Coordinates of C-alpha atoms in Angstrom, one line a residue:
X111 CA 0.1 0.1 -0.1
X112 CA 1.3 3.3 -1.0
X113 CA 2.2 5.6 2.0
X114 CA 2.8 9.3 1.7
X115 CA 2.7 12.5 3.9
X116 CA 0.3 15.2 3.0
X117 CA 2.2 18.5 3.3
X118 CA -0.4 21.2 3.9
X119 CA 1.6 23.6 6.0
X120 CA 0.5 27.3 5.7
X121 CA 3.6 29.1 4.3
X122 CA 2.5 32.3 6.1
X123 CA 3.5 32.6 9.7
X124 CA 1.5 35.8 10.1
X125 CA -1.3 37.1 7.9
X126 CA -3.0 40.5 8.5
X127 CA -5.0 41.5 5.4
X128 CA -2.6 41.6 2.5
X129 CA 0.4 41.8 5.0
X130 CA 2.3 38.5 5.4
X131 CA 5.3 37.2 7.2
X132 CA 6.3 34.0 5.3
X133 CA 8.5 31.2 6.6
X134 CA 10.6 31.6 3.5
X135 CA 11.5 35.1 4.4
X136 CA 12.3 34.2 8.0
X137 CA 14.7 31.4 6.9
X138 CA 16.8 34.0 4.9
X139 CA 16.8 36.3 7.9
X140 CA 17.8 33.5 10.2
X141 CA 20.5 32.3 7.7
X142 CA 22.2 35.8 7.8
X143 CA 21.8 36.0 11.6
X144 CA 23.7 32.7 12.0
X145 CA 26.4 33.7 9.5
X146 CA 26.7 37.1 11.3
X147 CA 27.3 35.4 14.8
X148 CA 29.5 32.6 13.4
X149 CA 31.8 34.9 11.5
X150 CA 31.9 37.2 14.6
X151 CA 33.1 34.2 16.8
X152 CA 35.8 33.3 14.2
X153 CA 37.1 36.9 14.3
X154 CA 37.1 36.8 18.1
X155 CA 38.9 33.4 18.0
X156 CA 41.5 34.7 15.7
X157 CA 41.8 38.1 17.6
X158 CA 40.8 40.1 14.5
X159 CA 39.3 43.6 14.1
X160 CA 35.5 43.2 15.2
X161 CA 34.7 46.0 12.9
X162 CA 35.1 43.6 10.0
X163 CA 31.9 41.9 11.1
X164 CA 29.3 44.6 10.1
X165 CA 31.3 45.3 6.9
X166 CA 31.3 41.8 5.6
X167 CA 27.6 41.5 6.5
X168 CA 26.8 44.4 4.2
X169 CA 28.9 43.3 1.4
X170 CA 27.8 39.6 1.6
X171 CA 24.1 40.5 2.0
X172 CA 23.9 42.9 -1.0
X173 CA 25.9 40.7 -3.2
X174 CA 23.8 37.6 -2.4
X175 CA 20.5 39.4 -3.0
X176 CA 21.5 41.0 -6.1
X177 CA 23.3 38.0 -7.6
X178 CA 20.3 35.6 -6.7
X179 CA 17.8 37.8 -8.2
X180 CA 19.8 38.6 -11.3
X181 CA 20.7 34.9 -11.7
X182 CA 17.0 34.0 -11.7
X183 CA 16.1 36.6 -14.1
X184 CA 19.0 35.8 -16.6
X185 CA 18.7 31.9 -16.5
X186 CA 15.0 31.2 -15.8
X187 CA 13.0 34.3 -17.1
X188 CA 14.0 33.7 -20.7
X189 CA 13.5 36.6 -23.1
X190 CA 11.1 38.5 -20.6
X191 CA 14.1 39.8 -18.8
X192 CA 15.7 41.2 -21.8
X193 CA 12.6 42.9 -22.8
X194 CA 12.3 44.4 -19.3
X195 CA 15.6 44.4 -17.3
X196 CA 14.1 46.4 -14.6
X197 CA 12.2 43.4 -13.3
X198 CA 15.5 42.3 -11.6
X199 CA 14.2 44.9 -9.0
X200 CA 10.9 43.0 -8.5
X201 CA 12.1 41.1 -5.6
X202 CA 8.5 40.8 -4.0
X203 CA 7.5 38.7 -7.1
X204 CA 9.9 36.0 -6.0
X205 CA 12.5 34.2 -7.9
X206 CA 16.0 33.7 -6.3
X207 CA 18.7 31.5 -7.9
X208 CA 21.3 30.0 -5.7
X209 CA 23.9 29.9 -8.4
X210 CA 23.6 33.5 -8.9
X211 CA 23.6 34.0 -5.2
X212 CA 27.0 32.3 -5.1
X213 CA 28.4 34.5 -7.8
X214 CA 27.0 37.6 -6.3
X215 CA 28.4 36.7 -2.8
X216 CA 31.9 36.0 -4.3
X217 CA 31.8 39.5 -5.8
X218 CA 30.8 41.0 -2.5
X219 CA 33.5 39.2 -0.6
X220 CA 36.1 40.2 -3.1
X221 CA 35.0 43.8 -2.8
X222 CA 35.2 43.5 1.0
X223 CA 38.7 42.0 0.8
X224 CA 39.9 44.9 -1.4
X225 CA 38.5 47.5 0.8
X226 CA 40.0 46.0 4.0
X227 CA 43.3 44.8 2.2
X228 CA 42.8 41.3 3.1
X229 CA 43.8 38.2 1.1
X230 CA 40.7 36.9 -0.6
X231 CA 41.5 33.4 0.4
X232 CA 41.4 34.5 4.0
X233 CA 37.9 35.9 3.5
X234 CA 36.6 33.1 1.4
X235 CA 37.8 30.3 3.7
X236 CA 36.0 31.7 6.6
X237 CA 32.9 33.2 5.1
X238 CA 31.9 30.0 3.4
X239 CA 31.7 28.2 6.7
X240 CA 28.3 29.9 7.2
X241 CA 26.9 29.2 3.7
X242 CA 25.8 25.6 4.0
X243 CA 23.6 26.1 7.0
X244 CA 22.0 29.1 5.4
X245 CA 21.4 27.0 2.3
X246 CA 19.7 24.3 4.4
X247 CA 17.4 26.9 6.1
X248 CA 16.4 28.4 2.7
X249 CA 15.6 24.9 1.4
X250 CA 13.3 24.4 4.5
X251 CA 11.7 27.8 3.4
X252 CA 11.1 26.2 0.0
X253 CA 9.5 23.3 1.8
X254 CA 7.1 25.6 3.6
X255 CA 6.2 27.1 0.2
X256 CA 5.5 23.7 -1.2
X257 CA 7.9 24.5 -4.2
X258 CA 11.0 22.9 -5.8
X259 CA 10.1 19.3 -5.0
X260 CA 10.9 16.2 -7.0
X261 CA 9.4 13.8 -9.4
X262 CA 6.7 11.3 -8.2
X263 CA 8.0 8.3 -6.1
X264 CA 6.5 5.3 -4.2
X265 CA 9.0 5.8 -1.4
X266 CA 7.3 5.7 2.0
X267 CA 8.4 9.1 3.0
X268 CA 7.1 10.7 -0.2
X269 CA 5.2 14.1 0.1
X270 CA 2.0 15.2 -1.5
X271 CA 2.4 19.1 -2.0
X272 CA -0.4 21.7 -2.3
X273 CA -0.1 22.9 -5.9
X274 CA -2.8 25.8 -5.5
X275 CA -1.2 27.5 -2.5
X276 CA -2.6 31.1 -3.3
X277 CA -6.1 29.7 -3.7
X278 CA -5.9 27.3 -0.8
X279 CA -4.9 30.1 1.5
X280 CA -8.0 32.0 0.5
X281 CA -10.1 29.0 1.5
X282 CA -10.1 26.7 -1.6
X283 CA -9.9 23.0 -1.2
X284 CA -6.2 21.8 -1.6
X285 CA -5.1 20.3 -4.9
X286 CA -2.3 17.9 -4.1
X287 CA 0.5 16.7 -6.3
X288 CA 1.3 13.1 -6.7
X289 CA 3.5 11.6 -4.0
X290 CA 6.9 13.1 -4.7
X291 CA 10.5 13.3 -3.6
X292 CA 10.9 15.9 -0.8
X293 CA 14.1 17.2 -2.4
X294 CA 14.1 20.4 -0.2
X295 CA 14.5 18.0 2.9
X296 CA 17.2 16.1 0.9
X297 CA 19.1 19.2 0.2
X298 CA 18.6 20.5 3.8
X299 CA 20.1 17.5 5.3
X300 CA 23.0 17.3 2.9
X301 CA 23.9 20.9 3.4
X302 CA 23.8 20.5 7.2
X303 CA 26.3 17.7 6.8
X304 CA 28.6 19.8 4.7
X305 CA 28.3 22.5 7.3
X306 CA 29.5 20.1 10.0
X307 CA 32.4 18.9 7.7
X308 CA 33.7 22.4 7.0
X309 CA 33.4 23.4 10.7
X310 CA 35.3 20.4 11.6
X311 CA 38.1 21.1 9.0
X312 CA 38.4 24.7 10.3
X313 CA 38.3 24.1 14.1
X314 CA 40.1 20.7 14.2
X315 CA 42.8 21.2 11.7
X316 CA 45.1 24.0 10.6
X317 CA 44.0 23.9 7.1
X318 CA 42.9 27.5 6.9
X319 CA 46.4 28.6 8.0
X320 CA 48.6 26.1 6.2
X321 CA 46.6 25.8 2.8
X322 CA 44.8 29.1 2.1
X323 CA 41.9 28.5 -0.3
X324 CA 41.4 24.9 0.6
X325 CA 38.3 25.2 2.6
X326 CA 36.7 27.4 -0.1
X327 CA 37.6 24.7 -2.8
X328 CA 36.3 21.9 -0.6
X329 CA 33.1 23.9 0.0
X330 CA 32.4 24.4 -3.7
X331 CA 33.2 20.8 -4.5
X332 CA 30.9 19.2 -2.0
X333 CA 28.0 21.6 -2.2
X334 CA 27.6 21.8 -5.9
X335 CA 28.3 18.0 -6.5
X336 CA 25.5 17.4 -4.0
X337 CA 23.3 20.0 -5.8
X338 CA 24.1 18.3 -9.3
X339 CA 22.8 15.0 -8.1
X340 CA 19.7 16.3 -6.1
X341 CA 18.7 18.3 -9.2
X342 CA 18.3 15.1 -11.1
X343 CA 15.4 14.3 -8.8
X344 CA 13.6 17.6 -9.2
X345 CA 10.7 18.4 -11.3
X346 CA 11.4 20.7 -14.3
X347 CA 10.4 24.1 -13.0
X348 CA 9.3 25.9 -16.0
X349 CA 9.2 26.1 -19.8
X350 CA 12.7 27.5 -20.0
X351 CA 14.1 24.6 -18.0
X352 CA 12.0 22.1 -19.9
X353 CA 13.5 23.3 -23.2
X354 CA 17.0 23.3 -21.8
X355 CA 16.7 19.8 -20.6
X356 CA 15.1 18.5 -23.8
X357 CA 18.0 19.8 -25.7
X358 CA 20.9 18.9 -23.3
X359 CA 19.6 16.1 -21.2
X360 CA 20.2 18.1 -17.9
X361 CA 18.5 20.8 -16.3
X362 CA 19.7 24.4 -15.8
X363 CA 20.6 23.8 -12.3
X364 CA 22.7 20.8 -13.1
X365 CA 24.4 22.7 -15.9
X366 CA 25.2 25.7 -13.6
X367 CA 26.6 23.4 -11.0
X368 CA 29.4 21.8 -13.3
X369 CA 31.7 25.0 -13.5
X370 CA 31.3 25.3 -9.7
X371 CA 32.4 21.7 -9.2
X372 CA 35.4 22.1 -11.5
X373 CA 36.4 25.3 -9.9
X374 CA 36.2 23.7 -6.5
X375 CA 38.5 20.7 -7.6
X376 CA 41.0 23.1 -9.2
X377 CA 41.1 25.5 -6.3
X378 CA 41.4 22.7 -3.7
X379 CA 44.3 21.1 -5.6
X380 CA 46.0 24.4 -6.1
X381 CA 45.6 25.4 -2.3
X382 CA 47.2 22.1 -1.2
X383 CA 50.2 22.9 -3.6
X384 CA 50.5 26.3 -1.8
X385 CA 49.5 28.4 -4.8
X386 CA 47.6 31.0 -2.9
X387 CA 48.7 33.8 -0.6
X388 CA 46.7 33.8 2.6
X389 CA 48.4 35.8 5.2
X390 CA 46.0 36.8 7.9
X391 CA 45.3 40.4 8.5
X392 CA 47.2 42.2 11.3
X393 CA 46.0 41.4 14.8
X394 CA 44.4 44.2 16.8

């Protein structure tokens, strides 16, 4: 007998008229708060200037938001973005791409490093420690929104997701998907494991000091390899993705993950060969 879980969780924590506070928004906020305090702890542990904390938060936040929105518009909005580039500003309409977020964050951290005259590898090796747990939280936000789930399956932990969320929230009867892979949970669990692995490398070894750039390379390799394989279970999200998959046999998320995996492997090898400078900033 087929077993499954009916996922009918209300995505809005608070609704007052047209005003809503959604769990998805809260997961983004919690992700940045965790990153803020973790990076602050790292600065304190290394006896660095605490003023770096507020600065990196601004650069990382702005880079991530702009990159994620721009990435979604370029890769998933097809020709509509080029007809109206200003839609990149329509954050309230949704649409944030994690690959774009990664590029945007990298640019933000590069600008941060230049401003404070820090080796980029020093910044990256420490900043990426916070990213996997943030990604796990955001995937839970996707779960609350009943979005980005997988293909139908007969596994006993399959979820039936509500497909008519806006109408259901206004009182309509729910229309459920077929029992499907809860890929949001898969990613959240995997990213949490990666978070623990990276923290263990940083706190239990001297990798950050001896091999600048290695933690960043390992992060890219692990996270985007996992992303590539989980993407294989996800339903095609839109017509743009469907056309891409029909032509190339993989979806856009998988295609975008490949360069990150390759970069991660190359950076890791170069780091362990001592190719990067990584002198820590002067202690205060």
